[in-house]
mmCIF file of C-alpha atoms in Angstrom:
data_model
loop_
_atom_site.group_PDB
_atom_site.id
_atom_site.type_symbol
_atom_site.label_atom_id
_atom_site.label_comp_id
_atom_site.label_asym_id
_atom_site.label_seq_id
_atom_site.Cartn_x
_atom_site.Cartn_y
_atom_site.Cartn_z
ATOM 1 C CA MET A 268 11.095 11.822 -39.534
ATOM 2 C CA ARG A 269 8.562 14.630 -39.090
ATOM 3 C CA VAL A 270 5.944 12.152 -37.865
ATOM 4 C CA ILE A 271 8.250 10.869 -35.109
ATOM 5 C CA TYR A 272 9.173 14.425 -34.106
ATOM 6 C CA ARG A 273 5.481 15.417 -34.002
ATOM 7 C CA GLU A 274 4.650 12.373 -31.837
ATOM 8 C CA LEU A 275 7.458 13.215 -29.415
ATOM 9 C CA LEU A 276 6.335 16.844 -29.273
ATOM 10 C CA ASN A 277 2.721 15.827 -28.591
ATOM 11 C CA LYS A 278 3.839 13.394 -25.892
ATOM 12 C CA ALA A 279 5.955 16.100 -24.231
ATOM 13 C CA LYS A 280 2.983 18.496 -24.278
ATOM 14 C CA GLU A 281 0.680 15.866 -22.759
ATOM 15 C CA GLU A 282 3.178 15.124 -19.986
ATOM 16 C CA GLU A 283 3.625 18.830 -19.278
ATOM 17 C CA GLU A 284 -0.156 19.303 -19.049
ATOM 18 C CA MET A 285 -0.428 16.305 -16.726
ATOM 19 C CA MET A 286 2.374 17.639 -14.540
ATOM 20 C CA ASN A 287 0.680 21.052 -14.359
ATOM 21 C CA GLU A 288 -2.497 19.404 -13.052
ATOM 22 C CA LEU A 289 -0.648 17.806 -10.121
ATOM 23 C CA THR A 290 0.892 19.592 -7.175
ATOM 24 C CA VAL A 291 4.604 19.165 -6.544
ATOM 25 C CA LYS A 292 3.848 16.801 -3.662
ATOM 26 C CA GLN A 293 1.439 14.745 -5.770
ATOM 27 C CA SER A 294 4.044 14.490 -8.508
ATOM 28 C CA ASP A 295 6.661 13.432 -5.942
ATOM 29 C CA PHE A 296 4.200 10.862 -4.584
ATOM 30 C CA CYS A 297 3.884 9.346 -8.064
ATOM 31 C CA LEU A 298 7.659 9.133 -8.490
ATOM 32 C CA PHE A 299 8.154 7.606 -5.042
ATOM 33 C CA TYR A 300 5.353 5.126 -5.716
ATOM 34 C CA ILE A 301 7.077 3.978 -8.907
ATOM 35 C CA GLU A 302 10.345 3.690 -6.970
ATOM 36 C CA THR A 303 9.005 1.776 -3.953
ATOM 37 C CA GLY A 304 5.782 0.159 -5.139
ATOM 38 C CA ASN A 305 4.287 1.087 -1.752
ATOM 39 C CA ALA A 306 1.710 3.882 -1.566
ATOM 40 C CA SER A 307 2.133 4.479 2.179
ATOM 41 C CA GLU A 308 5.913 4.749 1.887
ATOM 42 C CA ALA A 309 5.521 7.065 -1.104
ATOM 43 C CA TYR A 310 3.163 9.237 0.966
ATOM 44 C CA ARG A 311 5.624 9.390 3.875
ATOM 45 C CA ARG A 312 8.410 10.482 1.526
ATOM 46 C CA ALA A 313 6.375 13.054 -0.414
ATOM 47 C CA TYR A 314 4.401 14.616 2.441
ATOM 48 C CA ASP A 315 5.177 15.776 5.966
ATOM 49 C CA ALA A 316 3.907 12.626 7.670
ATOM 50 C CA GLU A 317 6.380 12.360 10.535
ATOM 51 C CA ASN A 318 3.768 13.010 13.241
ATOM 52 C CA MET A 319 0.921 11.105 11.567
ATOM 53 C CA LYS A 320 -0.448 7.792 12.764
ATOM 54 C CA PRO A 321 0.179 4.880 10.381
ATOM 55 C CA GLU A 322 -3.580 4.543 9.821
ATOM 56 C CA THR A 323 -3.770 8.172 8.684
ATOM 57 C CA VAL A 324 -0.842 7.728 6.305
ATOM 58 C CA ASN A 325 -2.424 4.568 4.877
ATOM 59 C CA ARG A 326 -5.784 6.269 4.366
ATOM 60 C CA ARG A 327 -4.316 9.347 2.696
ATOM 61 C CA ALA A 328 -2.102 7.197 0.470
ATOM 62 C CA PHE A 329 -5.172 5.181 -0.520
ATOM 63 C CA ASP A 330 -7.079 8.381 -1.312
ATOM 64 C CA LEU A 331 -4.235 9.579 -3.535
ATOM 65 C CA MET A 332 -4.174 6.247 -5.362
ATOM 66 C CA GLU A 333 -7.904 6.683 -6.071
ATOM 67 C CA ASN A 334 -7.324 10.123 -7.662
ATOM 68 C CA SER A 335 -7.769 9.776 -11.445
ATOM 69 C CA LYS A 336 -5.020 12.298 -12.253
ATOM 70 C CA ILE A 337 -2.553 10.454 -10.036
ATOM 71 C CA LYS A 338 -3.592 7.101 -11.523
ATOM 72 C CA ALA A 339 -2.972 8.506 -15.001
ATOM 73 C CA ARG A 340 0.438 9.887 -14.023
ATOM 74 C CA ILE A 341 1.512 6.615 -12.409
ATOM 75 C CA GLU A 342 0.416 4.678 -15.486
ATOM 76 C CA ALA A 343 2.328 7.106 -17.724
ATOM 77 C CA LEU A 344 5.434 6.681 -15.560
ATOM 78 C CA ARG A 345 5.064 2.893 -15.676
ATOM 79 C CA ALA A 346 4.707 2.930 -19.463
ATOM 80 C CA GLU A 347 7.752 5.167 -19.744
ATOM 81 C CA HIS A 348 9.667 2.880 -17.395
ATOM 82 C CA ARG A 349 8.676 -0.248 -19.362
ATOM 83 C CA LYS A 350 9.636 1.388 -22.636
ATOM 84 C CA GLU A 351 12.936 2.658 -21.241
ATOM 85 C CA HIS A 352 13.922 -0.675 -19.731
ATOM 86 C CA ASN A 353 12.140 -2.809 -22.319
ATOM 87 C CA ILE A 354 11.114 -5.421 -19.767
ATOM 88 C CA THR A 355 7.770 -7.105 -19.188
ATOM 89 C CA VAL A 356 6.294 -9.396 -16.556
ATOM 90 C CA SER A 357 6.776 -12.265 -19.009
ATOM 91 C CA ASP A 358 10.478 -11.439 -19.259
ATOM 92 C CA ILE A 359 10.811 -11.531 -15.479
ATOM 93 C CA LEU A 360 8.895 -14.808 -15.217
ATOM 94 C CA ASN A 361 11.047 -16.373 -17.953
ATOM 95 C CA LYS A 362 14.237 -15.331 -16.167
ATOM 96 C CA LEU A 363 12.953 -16.759 -12.898
ATOM 97 C CA GLU A 364 12.036 -19.994 -14.689
ATOM 98 C CA ASP A 365 15.590 -20.214 -16.076
ATOM 99 C CA ILE A 366 17.013 -19.642 -12.589
ATOM 100 C CA TYR A 367 14.724 -22.339 -11.203
ATOM 101 C CA SER A 368 15.793 -24.843 -13.891
ATOM 102 C CA GLU A 369 19.495 -24.183 -13.320
ATOM 103 C CA ALA A 370 19.100 -24.416 -9.560
ATOM 104 C CA MET A 371 17.318 -27.768 -9.842
ATOM 105 C CA LYS A 372 20.017 -29.115 -12.187
ATOM 106 C CA LYS A 373 22.694 -28.149 -9.660
ATOM 107 C CA GLY A 374 20.697 -29.413 -6.687
ATOM 108 C CA ASN A 375 20.536 -25.944 -5.134
ATOM 109 C CA LEU A 376 17.086 -26.200 -3.579
ATOM 110 C CA SER A 377 17.170 -22.883 -1.723
ATOM 111 C CA SER A 378 17.773 -21.015 -5.000
ATOM 112 C CA ALA A 379 14.994 -23.008 -6.654
ATOM 113 C CA VAL A 380 12.587 -22.117 -3.854
ATOM 114 C CA SER A 381 13.627 -18.450 -4.087
ATOM 115 C CA ALA A 382 12.908 -18.474 -7.827
ATOM 116 C CA VAL A 383 9.469 -20.001 -7.270
ATOM 117 C CA MET A 384 8.712 -17.448 -4.541
ATOM 118 C CA GLY A 385 9.835 -14.698 -6.936
ATOM 119 C CA GLN A 386 7.370 -15.977 -9.524
ATOM 120 C CA ALA A 387 4.615 -16.075 -6.907
ATOM 121 C CA LYS A 388 5.381 -12.500 -5.898
ATOM 122 C CA VAL A 389 5.361 -11.238 -9.493
ATOM 123 C CA LEU A 390 2.023 -12.954 -10.086
ATOM 124 C CA GLY A 391 0.555 -11.692 -6.791
ATOM 125 C CA PHE A 392 0.149 -15.138 -5.202
ATOM 126 C CA ASP A 393 2.208 -14.291 -2.121
ATOM 127 C CA LYS A 394 -0.512 -12.245 -0.456
ATOM 128 C CA GLN A 395 -1.624 -13.651 2.868
ATOM 129 C CA THR A 396 -5.337 -13.866 3.466
ATOM 130 C CA ILE A 397 -7.166 -14.890 6.602
ATOM 131 C CA ASN A 398 -10.609 -16.423 6.262
ATOM 132 C CA LEU A 399 -12.727 -16.653 9.386
ATOM 133 C CA GLU A 400 -15.474 -19.217 9.170
ATOM 134 C CA GLY A 401 -18.035 -20.507 11.577
ATOM 135 C CA ASP A 402 -20.392 -18.968 14.055
ATOM 136 C CA ILE A 403 -18.596 -15.765 15.005
ATOM 137 C CA LYS A 404 -20.415 -13.779 17.676
ATOM 138 C CA PRO A 405 -19.294 -10.534 19.256
ATOM 139 C CA LEU A 406 -18.263 -10.736 22.888
ATOM 140 C CA PRO A 407 -20.493 -8.886 25.353
ATOM 141 C CA THR A 408 -19.149 -5.608 26.639
ATOM 142 C CA VAL A 409 -19.665 -4.885 30.329
ATOM 143 C CA ILE A 410 -19.567 -1.304 31.560
ATOM 144 C CA ASN A 411 -19.626 -0.634 35.296
ATOM 145 C CA VAL A 412 -20.695 2.851 36.360
ATOM 146 C CA THR A 413 -20.457 3.923 40.008
ATOM 147 C CA PHE A 414 -22.291 6.940 41.419
ATOM 148 C CA SER A 415 -21.608 8.598 44.759
ATOM 149 C CA ASP A 416 -23.288 11.523 46.508
ATOM 150 C CA GLU A 417 -20.388 12.340 48.790
ATOM 151 C CA PRO A 418 -16.669 12.809 48.261
ATOM 152 C CA GLN A 419 -14.409 9.857 48.827
ATOM 153 C CA GLU A 420 -12.531 9.452 52.062
ATOM 154 C CA GLU A 421 -9.628 7.081 52.252
ATOM 155 C CA ASN A 422 -11.057 3.817 50.858
ATOM 156 C CA PHE A 423 -14.538 4.640 52.147
ATOM 157 C CA VAL A 424 -17.508 5.897 50.107
ATOM 158 C CA LYS A 425 -20.921 6.655 51.627
ATOM 159 C CA LYS A 426 -24.216 6.224 49.744
ATOM 160 C CA LYS A 427 -22.680 4.368 46.863
ATOM 161 C CA SER A 428 -24.826 2.883 44.081
ATOM 162 C CA SER A 429 -23.745 0.972 41.040
ATOM 163 C CA ILE A 430 -25.222 0.122 37.612
ATOM 164 C CA THR A 431 -23.973 -2.505 35.188
ATOM 165 C CA PHE A 432 -24.726 -2.294 31.467
ATOM 166 C CA ILE A 433 -24.298 -5.326 29.247
ATOM 167 C CA ILE A 434 -24.097 -4.418 25.593
#
């Protein structure tokens, strides 16, 4: 009994130390990430990102996910979540396989397809990738610059010269 108590006490101390190393917003980010599974959404919820461009939010969320302290906290939260709910990826895949089998027996093809798509999502196969192949050349950029020595008068410019740059 003392060994279990000591382990729990040590775990509580480790979690407290980890929490003290993170700011409140970083800690909130970790919790929101566990909740949503989306780093950008977690960033928007934890930080004042209302006036930020989506690219900025994405970059800052990525930077947070690269932070070793945040990675450790997220992994600790995941482990705690797995232990609390006692569920694994294998459990989820098995349940989806059961759903697929039942759907096929009953002739419910849409449910069967949904189960297969669920398996693909759990395994990470649902990510869309675009591969560009072939001879891909950049398009030329044309910049027209017009110089004038005198001010413009209604649709008339005197001593006008023009240069075209092709990049």
